[in-house]
Short mmCIF file of C-alpha atoms in Angstrom, two decimals:
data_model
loop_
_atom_site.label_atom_id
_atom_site.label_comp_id
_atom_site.label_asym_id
_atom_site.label_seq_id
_atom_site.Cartn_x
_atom_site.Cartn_y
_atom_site.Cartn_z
CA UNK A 2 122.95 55.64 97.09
CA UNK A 3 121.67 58.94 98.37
CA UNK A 4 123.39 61.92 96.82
CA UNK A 5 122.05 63.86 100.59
CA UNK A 6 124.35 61.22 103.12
CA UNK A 7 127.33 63.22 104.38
CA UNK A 8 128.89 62.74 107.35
CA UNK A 9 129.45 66.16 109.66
CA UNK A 10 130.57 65.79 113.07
CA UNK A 11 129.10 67.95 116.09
CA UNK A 12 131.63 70.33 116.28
CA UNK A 13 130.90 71.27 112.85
CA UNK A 14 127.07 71.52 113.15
CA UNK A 15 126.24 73.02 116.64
CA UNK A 16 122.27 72.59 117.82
CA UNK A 17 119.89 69.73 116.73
CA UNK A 18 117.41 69.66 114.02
CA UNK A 19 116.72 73.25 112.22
CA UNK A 20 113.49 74.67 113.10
CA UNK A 21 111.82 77.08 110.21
CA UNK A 22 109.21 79.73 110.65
CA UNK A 23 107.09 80.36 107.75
CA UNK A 24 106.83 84.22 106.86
CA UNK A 25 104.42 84.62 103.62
CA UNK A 26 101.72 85.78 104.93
CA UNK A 27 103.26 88.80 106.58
CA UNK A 28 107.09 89.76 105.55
CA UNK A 29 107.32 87.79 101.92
CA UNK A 30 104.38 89.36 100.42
CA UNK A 31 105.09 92.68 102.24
CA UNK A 32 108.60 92.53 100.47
CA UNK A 33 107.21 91.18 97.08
CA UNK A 34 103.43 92.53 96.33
CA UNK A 35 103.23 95.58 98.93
CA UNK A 36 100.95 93.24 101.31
CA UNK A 37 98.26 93.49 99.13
CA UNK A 38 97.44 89.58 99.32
CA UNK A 39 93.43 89.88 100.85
CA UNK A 40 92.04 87.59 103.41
CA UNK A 41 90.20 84.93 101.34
CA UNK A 42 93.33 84.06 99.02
CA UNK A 43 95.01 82.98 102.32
CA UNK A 44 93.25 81.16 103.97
CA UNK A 45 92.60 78.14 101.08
CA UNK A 46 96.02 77.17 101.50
CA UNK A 47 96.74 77.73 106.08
CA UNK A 48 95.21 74.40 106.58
CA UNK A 49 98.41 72.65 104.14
CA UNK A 50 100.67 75.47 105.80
CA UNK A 51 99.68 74.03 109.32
CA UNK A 52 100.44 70.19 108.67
CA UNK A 53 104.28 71.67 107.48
CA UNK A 54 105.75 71.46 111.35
CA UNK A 55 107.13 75.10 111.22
CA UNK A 56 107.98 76.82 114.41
CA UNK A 57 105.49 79.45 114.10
CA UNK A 58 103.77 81.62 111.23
CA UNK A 59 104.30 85.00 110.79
CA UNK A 60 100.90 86.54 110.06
CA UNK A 61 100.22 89.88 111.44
CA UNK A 62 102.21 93.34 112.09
CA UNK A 63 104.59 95.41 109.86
CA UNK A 64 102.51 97.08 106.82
CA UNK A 65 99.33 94.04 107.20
CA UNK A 66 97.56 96.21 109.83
CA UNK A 67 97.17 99.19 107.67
CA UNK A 68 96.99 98.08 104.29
CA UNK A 69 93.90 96.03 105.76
CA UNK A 70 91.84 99.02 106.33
CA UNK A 71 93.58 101.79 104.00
CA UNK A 72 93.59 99.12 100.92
CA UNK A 73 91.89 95.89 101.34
CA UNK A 74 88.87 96.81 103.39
CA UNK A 75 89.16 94.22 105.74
CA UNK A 76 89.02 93.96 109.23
CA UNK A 77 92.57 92.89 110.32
CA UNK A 78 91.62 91.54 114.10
CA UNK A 79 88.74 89.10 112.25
CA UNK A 80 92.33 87.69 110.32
CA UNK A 81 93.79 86.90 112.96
CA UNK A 82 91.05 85.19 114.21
CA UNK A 83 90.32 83.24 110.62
CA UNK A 84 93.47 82.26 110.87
CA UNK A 85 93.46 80.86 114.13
CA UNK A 86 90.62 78.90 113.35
CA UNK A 87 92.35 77.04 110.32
CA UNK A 88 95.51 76.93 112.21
CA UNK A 89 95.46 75.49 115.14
CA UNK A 90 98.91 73.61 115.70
CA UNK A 91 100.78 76.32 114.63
CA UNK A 92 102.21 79.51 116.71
CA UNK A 93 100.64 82.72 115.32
CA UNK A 94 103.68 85.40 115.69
CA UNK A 95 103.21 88.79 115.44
CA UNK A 96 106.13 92.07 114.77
CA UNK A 97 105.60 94.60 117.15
CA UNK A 98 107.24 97.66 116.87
CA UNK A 99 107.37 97.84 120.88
CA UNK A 100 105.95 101.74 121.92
CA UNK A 101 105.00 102.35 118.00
CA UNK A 102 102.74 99.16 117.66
CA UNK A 103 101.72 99.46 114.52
CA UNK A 104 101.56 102.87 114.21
CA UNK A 105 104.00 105.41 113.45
CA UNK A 106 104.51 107.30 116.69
CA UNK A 107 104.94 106.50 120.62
CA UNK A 108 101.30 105.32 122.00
CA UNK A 109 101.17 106.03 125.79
CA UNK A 110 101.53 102.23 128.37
CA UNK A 111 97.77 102.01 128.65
CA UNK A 112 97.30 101.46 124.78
CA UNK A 113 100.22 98.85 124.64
CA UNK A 114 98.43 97.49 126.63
CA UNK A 115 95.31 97.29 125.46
CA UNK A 116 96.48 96.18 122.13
CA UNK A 117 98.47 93.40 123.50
CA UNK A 118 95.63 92.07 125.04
CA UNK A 119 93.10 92.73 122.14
CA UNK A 120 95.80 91.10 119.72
CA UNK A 121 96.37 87.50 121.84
CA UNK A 122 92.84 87.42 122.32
CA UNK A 123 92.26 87.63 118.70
CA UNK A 124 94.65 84.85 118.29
CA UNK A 125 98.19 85.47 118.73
CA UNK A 126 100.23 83.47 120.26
CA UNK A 127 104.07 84.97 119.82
CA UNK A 128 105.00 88.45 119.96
CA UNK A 129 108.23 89.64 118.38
CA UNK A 130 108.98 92.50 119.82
CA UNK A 131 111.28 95.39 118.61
CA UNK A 132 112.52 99.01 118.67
CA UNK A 133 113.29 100.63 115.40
CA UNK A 134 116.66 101.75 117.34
CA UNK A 135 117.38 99.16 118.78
CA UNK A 136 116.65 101.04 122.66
CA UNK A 137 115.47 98.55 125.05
CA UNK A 138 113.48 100.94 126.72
CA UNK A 139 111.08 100.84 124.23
CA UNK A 140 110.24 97.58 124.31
CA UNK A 141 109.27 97.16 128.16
CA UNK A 142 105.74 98.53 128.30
CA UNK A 143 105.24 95.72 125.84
CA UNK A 144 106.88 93.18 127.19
CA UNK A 145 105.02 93.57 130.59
CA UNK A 146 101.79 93.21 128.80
CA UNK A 147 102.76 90.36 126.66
CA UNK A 148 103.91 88.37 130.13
CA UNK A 149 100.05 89.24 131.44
CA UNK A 150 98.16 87.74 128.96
CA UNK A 151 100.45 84.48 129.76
CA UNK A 152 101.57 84.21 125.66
CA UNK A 153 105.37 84.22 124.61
CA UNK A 154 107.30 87.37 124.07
CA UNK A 155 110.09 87.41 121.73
CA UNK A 156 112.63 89.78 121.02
CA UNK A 157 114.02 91.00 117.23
CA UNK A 158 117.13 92.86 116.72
CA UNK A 159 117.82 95.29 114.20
CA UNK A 160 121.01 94.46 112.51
CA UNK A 161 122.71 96.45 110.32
CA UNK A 162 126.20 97.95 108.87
CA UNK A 163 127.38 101.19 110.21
CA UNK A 164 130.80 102.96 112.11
CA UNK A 165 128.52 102.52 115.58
CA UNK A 166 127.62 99.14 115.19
CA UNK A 167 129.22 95.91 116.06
CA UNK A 168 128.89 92.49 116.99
CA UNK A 169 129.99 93.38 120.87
CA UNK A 170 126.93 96.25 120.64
CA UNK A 171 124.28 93.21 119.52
CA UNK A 172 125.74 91.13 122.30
CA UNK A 173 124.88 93.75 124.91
CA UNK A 174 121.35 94.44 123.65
CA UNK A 175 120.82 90.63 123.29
CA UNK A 176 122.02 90.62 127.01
CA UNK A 177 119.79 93.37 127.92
CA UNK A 178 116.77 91.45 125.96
CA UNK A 179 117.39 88.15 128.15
CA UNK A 180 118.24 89.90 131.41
CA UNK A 181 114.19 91.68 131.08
CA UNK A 182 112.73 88.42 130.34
CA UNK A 183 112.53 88.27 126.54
CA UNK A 184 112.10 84.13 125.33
CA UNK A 185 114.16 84.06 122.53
CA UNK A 186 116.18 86.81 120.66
CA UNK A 187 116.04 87.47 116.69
CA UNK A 188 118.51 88.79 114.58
CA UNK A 189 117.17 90.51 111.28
CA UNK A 190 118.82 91.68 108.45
CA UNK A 191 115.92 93.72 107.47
CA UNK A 192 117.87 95.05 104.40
CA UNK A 193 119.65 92.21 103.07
CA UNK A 194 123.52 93.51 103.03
CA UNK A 195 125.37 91.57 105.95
CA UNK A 196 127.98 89.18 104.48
CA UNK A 197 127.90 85.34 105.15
CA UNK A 198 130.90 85.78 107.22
CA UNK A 199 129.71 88.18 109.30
CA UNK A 200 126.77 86.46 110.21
CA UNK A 201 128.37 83.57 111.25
CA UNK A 202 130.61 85.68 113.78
CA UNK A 203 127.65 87.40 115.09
CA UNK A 204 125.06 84.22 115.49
CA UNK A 205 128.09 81.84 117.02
CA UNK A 206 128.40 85.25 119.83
CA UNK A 207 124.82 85.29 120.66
CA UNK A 208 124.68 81.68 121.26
CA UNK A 209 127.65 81.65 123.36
CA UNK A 210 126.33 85.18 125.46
CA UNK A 211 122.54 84.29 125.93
CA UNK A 212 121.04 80.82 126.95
CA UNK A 213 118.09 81.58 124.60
CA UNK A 214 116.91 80.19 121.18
CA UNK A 215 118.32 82.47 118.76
CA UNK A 216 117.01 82.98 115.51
CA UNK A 217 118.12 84.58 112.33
CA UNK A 218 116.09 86.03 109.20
CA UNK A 219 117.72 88.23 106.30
CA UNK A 220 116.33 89.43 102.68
CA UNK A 221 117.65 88.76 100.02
CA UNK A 222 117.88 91.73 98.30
CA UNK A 223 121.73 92.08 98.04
CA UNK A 224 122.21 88.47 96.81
CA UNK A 225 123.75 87.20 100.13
CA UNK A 226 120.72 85.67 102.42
CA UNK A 227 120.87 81.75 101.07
CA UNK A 228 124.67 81.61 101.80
CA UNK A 229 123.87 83.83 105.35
CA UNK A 230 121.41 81.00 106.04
CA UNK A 231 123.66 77.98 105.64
CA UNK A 232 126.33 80.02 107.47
CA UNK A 233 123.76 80.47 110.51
CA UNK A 234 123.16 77.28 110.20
CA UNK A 235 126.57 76.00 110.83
CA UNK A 236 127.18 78.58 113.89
CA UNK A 237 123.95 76.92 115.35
CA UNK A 238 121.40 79.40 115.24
CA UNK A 239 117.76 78.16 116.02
CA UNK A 240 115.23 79.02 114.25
CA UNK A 241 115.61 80.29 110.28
CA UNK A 242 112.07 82.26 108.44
CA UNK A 243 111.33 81.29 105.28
CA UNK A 244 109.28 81.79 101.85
CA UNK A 245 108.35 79.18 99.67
CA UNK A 246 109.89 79.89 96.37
CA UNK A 247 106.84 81.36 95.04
CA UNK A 248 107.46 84.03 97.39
CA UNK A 249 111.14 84.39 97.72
CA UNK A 250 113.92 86.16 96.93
CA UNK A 251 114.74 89.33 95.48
CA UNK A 252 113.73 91.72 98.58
CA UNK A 253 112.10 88.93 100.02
CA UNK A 254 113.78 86.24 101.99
CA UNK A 255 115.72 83.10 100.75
CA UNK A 256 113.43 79.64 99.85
CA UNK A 257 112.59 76.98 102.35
CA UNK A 258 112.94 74.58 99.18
CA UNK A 259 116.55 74.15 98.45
CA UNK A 260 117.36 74.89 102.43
CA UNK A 261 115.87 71.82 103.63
CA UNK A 262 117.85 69.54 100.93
CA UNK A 263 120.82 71.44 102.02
CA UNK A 264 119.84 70.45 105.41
CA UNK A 265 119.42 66.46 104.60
CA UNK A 266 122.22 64.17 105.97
CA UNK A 267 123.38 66.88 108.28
CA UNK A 268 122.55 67.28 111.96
CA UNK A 269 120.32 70.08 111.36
CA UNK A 270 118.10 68.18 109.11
CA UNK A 271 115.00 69.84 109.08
CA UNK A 272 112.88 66.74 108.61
CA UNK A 273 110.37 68.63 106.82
CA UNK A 274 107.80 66.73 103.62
CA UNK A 275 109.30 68.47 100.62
CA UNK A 276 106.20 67.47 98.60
CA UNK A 277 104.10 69.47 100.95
CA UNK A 278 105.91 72.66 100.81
CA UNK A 279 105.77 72.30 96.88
CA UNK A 280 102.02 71.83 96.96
CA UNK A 281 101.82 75.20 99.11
CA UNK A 282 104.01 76.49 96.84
CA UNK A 283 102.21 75.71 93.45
CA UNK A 284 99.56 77.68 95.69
CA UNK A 285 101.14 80.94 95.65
CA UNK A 286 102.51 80.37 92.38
CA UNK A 287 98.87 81.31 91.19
CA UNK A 288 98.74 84.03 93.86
CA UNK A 289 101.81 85.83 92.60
CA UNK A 290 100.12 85.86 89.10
CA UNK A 291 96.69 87.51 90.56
CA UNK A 292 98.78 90.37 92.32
CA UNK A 293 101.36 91.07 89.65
CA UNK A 294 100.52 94.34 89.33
CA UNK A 295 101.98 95.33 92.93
CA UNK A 296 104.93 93.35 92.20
CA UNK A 297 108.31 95.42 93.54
CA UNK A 298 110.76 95.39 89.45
CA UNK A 299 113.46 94.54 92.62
CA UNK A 300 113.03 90.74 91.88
CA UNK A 301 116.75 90.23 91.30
CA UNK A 302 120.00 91.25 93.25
CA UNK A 303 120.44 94.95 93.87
CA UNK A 304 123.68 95.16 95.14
CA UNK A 305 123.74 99.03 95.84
CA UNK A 306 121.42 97.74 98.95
CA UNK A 307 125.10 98.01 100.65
CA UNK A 308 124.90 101.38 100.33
CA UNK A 309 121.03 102.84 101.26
CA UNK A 310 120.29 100.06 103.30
CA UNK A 311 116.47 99.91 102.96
CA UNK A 312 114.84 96.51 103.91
CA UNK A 313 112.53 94.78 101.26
CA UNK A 314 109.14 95.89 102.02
CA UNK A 315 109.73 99.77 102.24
CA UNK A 316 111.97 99.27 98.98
CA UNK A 317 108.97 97.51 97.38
CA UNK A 318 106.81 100.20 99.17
CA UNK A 319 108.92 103.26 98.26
CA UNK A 320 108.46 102.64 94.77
CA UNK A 321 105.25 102.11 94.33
CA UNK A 322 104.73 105.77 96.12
CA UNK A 323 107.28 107.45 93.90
CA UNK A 324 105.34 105.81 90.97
CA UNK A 325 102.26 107.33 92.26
CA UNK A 326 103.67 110.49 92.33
CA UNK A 327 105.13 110.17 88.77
CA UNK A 328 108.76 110.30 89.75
CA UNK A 329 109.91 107.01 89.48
CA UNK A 330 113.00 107.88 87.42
CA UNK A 331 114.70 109.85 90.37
CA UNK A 332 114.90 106.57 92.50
CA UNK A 333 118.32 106.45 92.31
CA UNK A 334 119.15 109.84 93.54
CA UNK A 335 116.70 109.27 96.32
CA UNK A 336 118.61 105.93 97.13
CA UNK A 337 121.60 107.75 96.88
CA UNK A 338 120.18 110.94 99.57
CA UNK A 339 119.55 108.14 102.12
CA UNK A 340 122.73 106.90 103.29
CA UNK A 341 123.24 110.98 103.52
CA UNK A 342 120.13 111.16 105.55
CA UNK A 343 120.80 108.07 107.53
CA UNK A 344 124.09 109.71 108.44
CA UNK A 345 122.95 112.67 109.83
CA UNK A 346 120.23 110.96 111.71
CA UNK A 347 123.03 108.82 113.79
CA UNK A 348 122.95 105.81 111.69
CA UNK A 349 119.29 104.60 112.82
CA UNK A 350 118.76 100.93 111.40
CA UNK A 351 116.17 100.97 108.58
CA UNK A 352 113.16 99.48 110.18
CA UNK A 353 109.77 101.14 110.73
CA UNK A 354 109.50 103.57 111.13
CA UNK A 355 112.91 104.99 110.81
CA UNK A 356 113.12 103.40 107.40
CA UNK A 357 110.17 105.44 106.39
CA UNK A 358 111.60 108.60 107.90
CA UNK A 359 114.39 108.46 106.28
CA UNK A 360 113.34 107.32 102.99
CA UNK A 361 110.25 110.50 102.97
CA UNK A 362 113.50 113.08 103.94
CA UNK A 363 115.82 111.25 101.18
CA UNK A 364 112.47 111.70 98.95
CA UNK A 365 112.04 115.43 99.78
CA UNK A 366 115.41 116.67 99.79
CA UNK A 367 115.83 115.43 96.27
CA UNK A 368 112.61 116.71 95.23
CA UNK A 369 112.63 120.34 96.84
CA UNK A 370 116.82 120.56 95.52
CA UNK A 371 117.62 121.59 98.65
CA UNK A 372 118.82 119.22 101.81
CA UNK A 373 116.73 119.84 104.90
CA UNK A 374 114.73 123.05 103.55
CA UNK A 375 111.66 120.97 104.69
CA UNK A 376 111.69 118.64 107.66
CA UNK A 377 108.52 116.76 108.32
CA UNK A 378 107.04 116.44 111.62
CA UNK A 379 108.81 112.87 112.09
CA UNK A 380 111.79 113.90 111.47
CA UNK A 381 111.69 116.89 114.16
CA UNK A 382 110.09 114.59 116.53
CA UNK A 383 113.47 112.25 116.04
CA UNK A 384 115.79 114.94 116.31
CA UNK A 385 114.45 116.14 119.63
CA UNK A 386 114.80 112.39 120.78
CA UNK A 387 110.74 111.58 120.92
CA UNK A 388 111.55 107.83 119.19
CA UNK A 389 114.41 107.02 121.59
CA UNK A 390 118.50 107.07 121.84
CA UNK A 391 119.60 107.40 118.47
CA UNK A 392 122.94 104.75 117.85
CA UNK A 393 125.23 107.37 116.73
CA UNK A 394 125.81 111.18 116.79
CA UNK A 395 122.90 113.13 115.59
CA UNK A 396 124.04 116.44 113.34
CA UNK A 397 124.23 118.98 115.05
CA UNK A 398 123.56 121.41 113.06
CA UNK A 399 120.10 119.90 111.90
CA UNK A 400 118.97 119.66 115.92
CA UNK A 401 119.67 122.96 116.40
CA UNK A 402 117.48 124.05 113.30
CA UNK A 403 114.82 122.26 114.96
CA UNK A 404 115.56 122.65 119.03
CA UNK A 405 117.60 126.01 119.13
CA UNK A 406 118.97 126.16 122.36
CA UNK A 407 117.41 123.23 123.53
CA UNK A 408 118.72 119.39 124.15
CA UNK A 409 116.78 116.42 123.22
CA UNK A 410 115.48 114.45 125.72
CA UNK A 411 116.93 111.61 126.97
CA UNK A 412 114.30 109.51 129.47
CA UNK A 413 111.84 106.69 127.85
CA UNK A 414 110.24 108.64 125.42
CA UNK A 415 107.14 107.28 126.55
CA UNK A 416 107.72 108.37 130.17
CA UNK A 417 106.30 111.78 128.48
CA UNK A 418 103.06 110.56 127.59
CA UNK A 419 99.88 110.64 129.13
CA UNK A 420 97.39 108.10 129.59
CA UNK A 421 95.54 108.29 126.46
CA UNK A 422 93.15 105.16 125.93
CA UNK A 423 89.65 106.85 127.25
CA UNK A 424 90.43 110.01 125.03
CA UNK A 425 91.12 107.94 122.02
CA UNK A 426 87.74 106.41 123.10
CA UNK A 427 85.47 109.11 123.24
CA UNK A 428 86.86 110.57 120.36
CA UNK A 429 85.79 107.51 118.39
CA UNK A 430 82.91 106.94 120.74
CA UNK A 431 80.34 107.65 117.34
CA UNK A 432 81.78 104.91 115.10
CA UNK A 433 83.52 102.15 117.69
CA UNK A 434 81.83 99.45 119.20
CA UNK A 435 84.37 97.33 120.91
CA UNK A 436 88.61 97.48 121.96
CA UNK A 437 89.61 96.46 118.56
CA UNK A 438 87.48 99.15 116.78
CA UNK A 439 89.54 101.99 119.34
CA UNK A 440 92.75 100.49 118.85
CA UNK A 441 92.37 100.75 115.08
CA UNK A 442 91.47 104.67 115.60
CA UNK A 443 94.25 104.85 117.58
CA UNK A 444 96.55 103.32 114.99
CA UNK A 445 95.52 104.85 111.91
CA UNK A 446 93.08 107.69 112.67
CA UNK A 447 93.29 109.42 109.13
CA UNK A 448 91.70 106.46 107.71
CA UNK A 449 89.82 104.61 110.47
CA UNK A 450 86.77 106.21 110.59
CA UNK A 451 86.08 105.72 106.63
CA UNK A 452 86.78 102.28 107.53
CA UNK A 453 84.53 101.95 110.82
CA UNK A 454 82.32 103.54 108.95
CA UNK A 455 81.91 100.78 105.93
CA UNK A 456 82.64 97.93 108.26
CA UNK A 457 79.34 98.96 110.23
CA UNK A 458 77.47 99.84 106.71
CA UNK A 459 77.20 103.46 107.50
CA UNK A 460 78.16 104.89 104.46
#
């Protein structure tokens, strides 16, 4: 007798088997050890990771890029392309942030481009594909580029709790997604707080609104995420990411473990070798022991998530900076200052880079005593409408301390920007000797050439 038998019927258990896409190697040690996990301790273990059958694997984008060259000294493009090499059944995906890349501003259409290319001829073979407000417009330069190189483009909604968003506003950017050619359409609860219930509403409307895969991932910072799962699970949502154990939970995401024996006996089996994923998993056991010291002290439930909202890796992140600055204690207060700043911003979902915007205002108002007596050049740049449509109203006091008497725009934010590829060129022209070596200048230019300069061995 098999205590996993149970008999569900098909109205109960819409969709076939459950596919899972494995997220470690990006998201679950972003969220857990501030994606300080190098190169070599990966790749030991991708070949096991590859036999698993997931969907894809998450590898590349978010925080990876730049804590490659700012912290690791490694040359993120020559990861991909490790990883490739020991991987080749599974997908490589990628996070995008559509017009922002990597970086933390708009980059003009010609380096989207260029970095699309460069990144799926590196190795990637999924792109997922997002705007940090949700604005569809920001997304298209991308797209267009991800459709040339003939690889799949995916893409990932913000979801998140606020007066100006509903279910019926994710339908319509889902809609939006599928109507410009996007392959499948994510929902992420990037900061852990949507309730089980919820969740189910929202998945079961995507799946009756849009005739593509749809696929779900939360953190599990406020406690929630497991029970989310098995409620996507039951509105027939296709595709779930993952952690083994070893790196799961807390502000990470929920286990693959105990999902796929919840899974057994039901239509959306998984099918997956349990023994496998708990020999990966013994893996990064050992790997969360070598990089304790970046571990995020948010390992269990933080419930107050409800309230500021911030996703896993820029919690994990945002303390280790106010630790570095030697004001760890005040966390709370600057939790507290961003659901104030979030407000007044128009309710932006907490994604990069808005989650970092918001979190370094939250941060200064509490440490300068004073709300808004110092704006950084971010935040001006979002108030005059430079990252997109903002989902709510917008104070209006705070644009007019930064516009006066002017509006913020309202075209493609991008529409405004030059061609800028050559210039970035010839303004690395000393140091770079290929695509990937410009695009990294162009990303991260404050720390590039130290890097360029040690990856070439002029030091």
């Amino acid at each position: 007798m098999s205590f996993f038998k149970r008999k569900s019927s098909g109205a109960e258990w819409p969709g076939g088997p459950m596919k899972l896409a494995s997220v470690e190697l990006r998201d679950g040690q972003q969220s857990l050890i501030a994606t300080r996990m190098k190169t070599e301790d990966m790749l030991p273990i991708i070949g096991k990771m590859d036999q698993v059958g997931y969907d894809c694997m998450e590898v590349w984008g978010g925080a990876t890029f730049d804590s490659c060259i700012r912290f690791l000294h490694e040359d993120p493009w020559e990861r991909v392309r490790l990883f490739k090499r020991a991987a080749p059944r599974t997908p490589l995906r990628m996070l995008l942030r559509g017009q922002n890349l990597l970086g933390y501003r708009q980059y003009a259409d010609d380096v989207v481009e260029k970095f699309v290319f460069a990144s799926a001829n590196a190795g990637i073979d999924i792109f997922l594909i997002f705007d940090g407000l949700n604005d569809t417009r920001n997304t298209q330069a991308a797209l267009k580029a991800v459709r040339k190189t003939g690889r799949r483009a995916e893409a990932n909604i913000l979801y998140t709790l606020s007066p100006v968003h509903s279910i019926e506003k994710y339908v319509q950017i889902a809609k939006e997604y599928e109507a410009m050619g996007m392959q499948a359409i994510h929902l992420e609860d990037m900061a852990g707080m949507v309730d089980p219930i919820s969740v189910y509403r929202c998945i079961r409307a995507l799946k009756e609104n849009v005739d593509v895969p749809v696929h779900f991932q939360a953190h599990s910072t406020g406690g929630m995420a497991p029970v989310a799962y098995w409620e996507a699970a039951r509105a027939g949502v296709d595709v779930l990411d993952v952690d083994v154990s070893a790196l799961a939970l807390g502000t990470s995401h929920p286990a693959i473990e105990p999902l796929v024996v919840e899974l057994r006996g039901t239509p959306r089996d998984t099918g997956l070798d349990l023994g496998l994923i708990s020999e990966i998993n013994d893996y990064f056991k050992q790997m969360r022991v070598k990089y304790k010291e970046f571990e995020s002290t948010f390992t269990g439930v933080d419930i107050s998530v409800l309230r500021h909202q911030i996703p896993g890796g820029m919690l994990s992140n945002l303390e280790s900076q106010l630790k570095q600055m030697d004001v760890l204690n005040r966390i709370d207060e600057v939790l507290a200052e961003v659901a104030v700043v979030r407000r007044d911003l128009g309710y932006p979902p907490l994604g990069t880079p808005f989650s970092q915007i918001v979190g370094a205002q939250a941060t200064i108002n509490v440490l300068a005593g004073q709300r808004y007596k110092m704006l950084p050049k971010e935040t001006k740049l979002y108030l005059s409408g430079r990252y997109g449509k903002a989902p709510g109203e917008v104070n209006p006091d705070l644009v007019k301390q930064v516009l006066g008497n002017e509006q913020p725009i309202t075209c493609r934010p991008a529409d405004l920007i030059a061609p800028e590829y050559e210039k970035l060129r010839e303004e690395i022209a000393d140091l770079a000797r290929s695509d990937e070596d410009v695009l990294t200048y162009a990303l991260f230019p404050a720390v590039a050439r130290d890097f360029l300069k040690g990856k070439y061995g002029l030091q």
